[in-house]
Tab-separated table of C-alpha atoms in Angstrom:
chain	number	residue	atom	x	y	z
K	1	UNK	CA	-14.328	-68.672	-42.329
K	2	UNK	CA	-15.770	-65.295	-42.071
K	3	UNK	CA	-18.128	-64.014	-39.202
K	4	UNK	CA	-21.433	-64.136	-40.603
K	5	UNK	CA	-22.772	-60.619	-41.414
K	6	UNK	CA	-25.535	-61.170	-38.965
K	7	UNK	CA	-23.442	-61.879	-35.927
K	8	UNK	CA	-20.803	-59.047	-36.661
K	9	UNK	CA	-23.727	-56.404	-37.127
K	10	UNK	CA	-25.300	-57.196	-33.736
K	11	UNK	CA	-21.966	-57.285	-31.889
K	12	UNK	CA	-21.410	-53.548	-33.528
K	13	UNK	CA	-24.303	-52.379	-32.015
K	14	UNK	CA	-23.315	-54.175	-28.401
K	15	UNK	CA	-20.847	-52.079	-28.498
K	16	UNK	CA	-22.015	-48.995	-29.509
K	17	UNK	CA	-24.976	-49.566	-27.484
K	18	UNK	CA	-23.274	-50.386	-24.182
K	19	UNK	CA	-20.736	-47.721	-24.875
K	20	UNK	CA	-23.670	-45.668	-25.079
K	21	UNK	CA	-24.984	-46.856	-21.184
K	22	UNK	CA	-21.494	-46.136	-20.025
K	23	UNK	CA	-21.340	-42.376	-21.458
K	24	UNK	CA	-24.978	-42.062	-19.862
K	25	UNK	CA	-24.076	-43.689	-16.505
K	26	UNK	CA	-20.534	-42.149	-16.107
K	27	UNK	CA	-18.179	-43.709	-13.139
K	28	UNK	CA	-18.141	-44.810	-10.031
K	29	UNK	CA	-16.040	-42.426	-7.900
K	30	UNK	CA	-14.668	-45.800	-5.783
K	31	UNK	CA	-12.871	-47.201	-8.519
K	32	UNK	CA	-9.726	-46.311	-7.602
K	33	UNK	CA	-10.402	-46.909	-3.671
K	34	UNK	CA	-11.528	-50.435	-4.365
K	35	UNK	CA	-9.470	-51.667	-7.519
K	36	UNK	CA	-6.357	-49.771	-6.282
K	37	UNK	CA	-5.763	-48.243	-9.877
K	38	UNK	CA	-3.822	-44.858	-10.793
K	39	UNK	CA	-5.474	-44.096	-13.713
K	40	UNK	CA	-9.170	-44.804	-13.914
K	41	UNK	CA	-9.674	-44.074	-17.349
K	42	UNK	CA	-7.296	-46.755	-18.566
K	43	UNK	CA	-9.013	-49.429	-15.821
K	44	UNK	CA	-12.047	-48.696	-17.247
K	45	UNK	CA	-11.126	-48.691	-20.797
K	46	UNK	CA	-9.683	-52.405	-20.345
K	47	UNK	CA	-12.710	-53.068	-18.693
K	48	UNK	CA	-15.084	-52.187	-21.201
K	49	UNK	CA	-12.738	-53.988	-24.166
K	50	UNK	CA	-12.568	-56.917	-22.010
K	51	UNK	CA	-16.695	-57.146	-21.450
K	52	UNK	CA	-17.049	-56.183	-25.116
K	53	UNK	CA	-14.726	-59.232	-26.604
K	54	UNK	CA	-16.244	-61.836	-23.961
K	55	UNK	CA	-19.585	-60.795	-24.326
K	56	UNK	CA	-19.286	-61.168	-28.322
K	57	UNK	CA	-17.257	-64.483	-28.124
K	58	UNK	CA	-20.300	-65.714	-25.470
K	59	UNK	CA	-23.016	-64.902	-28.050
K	60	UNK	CA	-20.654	-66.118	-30.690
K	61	UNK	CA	-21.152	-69.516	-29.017
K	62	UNK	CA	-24.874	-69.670	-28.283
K	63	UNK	CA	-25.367	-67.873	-32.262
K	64	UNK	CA	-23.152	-70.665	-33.450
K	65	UNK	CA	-23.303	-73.660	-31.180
K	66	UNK	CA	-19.684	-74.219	-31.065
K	67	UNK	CA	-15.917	-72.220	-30.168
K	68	UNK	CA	-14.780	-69.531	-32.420
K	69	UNK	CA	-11.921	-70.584	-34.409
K	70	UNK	CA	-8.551	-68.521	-34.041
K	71	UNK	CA	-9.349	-66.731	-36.774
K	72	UNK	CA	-12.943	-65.850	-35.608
K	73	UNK	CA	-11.924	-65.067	-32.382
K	74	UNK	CA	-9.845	-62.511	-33.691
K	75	UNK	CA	-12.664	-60.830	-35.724
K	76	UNK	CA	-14.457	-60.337	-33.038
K	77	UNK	CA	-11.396	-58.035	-31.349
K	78	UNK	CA	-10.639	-56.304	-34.669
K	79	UNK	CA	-14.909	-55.636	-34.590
K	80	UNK	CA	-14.096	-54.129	-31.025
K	81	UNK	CA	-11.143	-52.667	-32.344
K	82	UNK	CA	-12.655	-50.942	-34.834
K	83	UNK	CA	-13.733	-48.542	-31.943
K	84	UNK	CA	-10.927	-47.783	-30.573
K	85	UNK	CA	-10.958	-43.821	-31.504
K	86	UNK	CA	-14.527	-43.405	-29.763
K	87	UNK	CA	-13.786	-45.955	-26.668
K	88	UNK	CA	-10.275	-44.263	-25.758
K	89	UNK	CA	-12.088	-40.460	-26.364
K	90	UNK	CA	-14.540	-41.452	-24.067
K	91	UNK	CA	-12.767	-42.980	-20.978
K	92	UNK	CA	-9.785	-40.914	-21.318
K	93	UNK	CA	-11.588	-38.484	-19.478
K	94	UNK	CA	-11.716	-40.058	-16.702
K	95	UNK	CA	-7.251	-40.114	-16.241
C-alpha cells in the first residue's frame, strides 16, 4: 500500500526543515575528537539520513498506529532519498 499523501508531505518538510536547522547551526568542531571520525562530512551525512528515516518511520507509527510494512518502510528512505543531491552538497563541506 502506498504512503498516504499526508504522511509523505509532512516527512518532506522534516527533512527539508531540519536540513534547514543544520545549514543554520553548522558543526560542532569536536566531532572528530569525540566520534573518532576522518571525515566529518560523511559522519554527519549518515547522521542526518539516519535521524531523518527513524524519525519518519517513528511518526509513521504514531500517524498509523501500527509497523510500516517492507514496502512502506522503504518509501520512507526513497522520500529521504529523494534528497540526496541537497543533503550530500551540504555536508560535503564539512570533509
Amino acid at each position: 500500500m502506498p504512503i498516504d499523501p499526508e504522511f509523505k508531505e509532512q516527512t518532506e518538510k522534516l527533512i527539508v526543515d531540519t536540513l534547514t536547522l543544520y545549514k543554520n547551526a553548522g558543526a560542532s568542531p569536536r566531532i572528530n575528537d569525540v566520534w573518532k571520525c576522518e571525515n566529518t562530512g560523511d559522519f554527519l551525512c549518515g547522521f542526518f539520513v539516519g535521524e531523518m528515516v527513524g524519525s519518519a518511520l517513528s511518526a509513521f507509527q504514531i500517524f498509523h498506529k501500527r509497523e510500516p510494512t517492507p514496502e512502506e518502510h522503504m518509501e520512507i528512505v526513497e522520500i529521504v532519498e529523494n534528497h540526496t543531491s541537497e543533503i550530500i552538497d551540504f555536508f560535503s563541506k564539512f570533509n
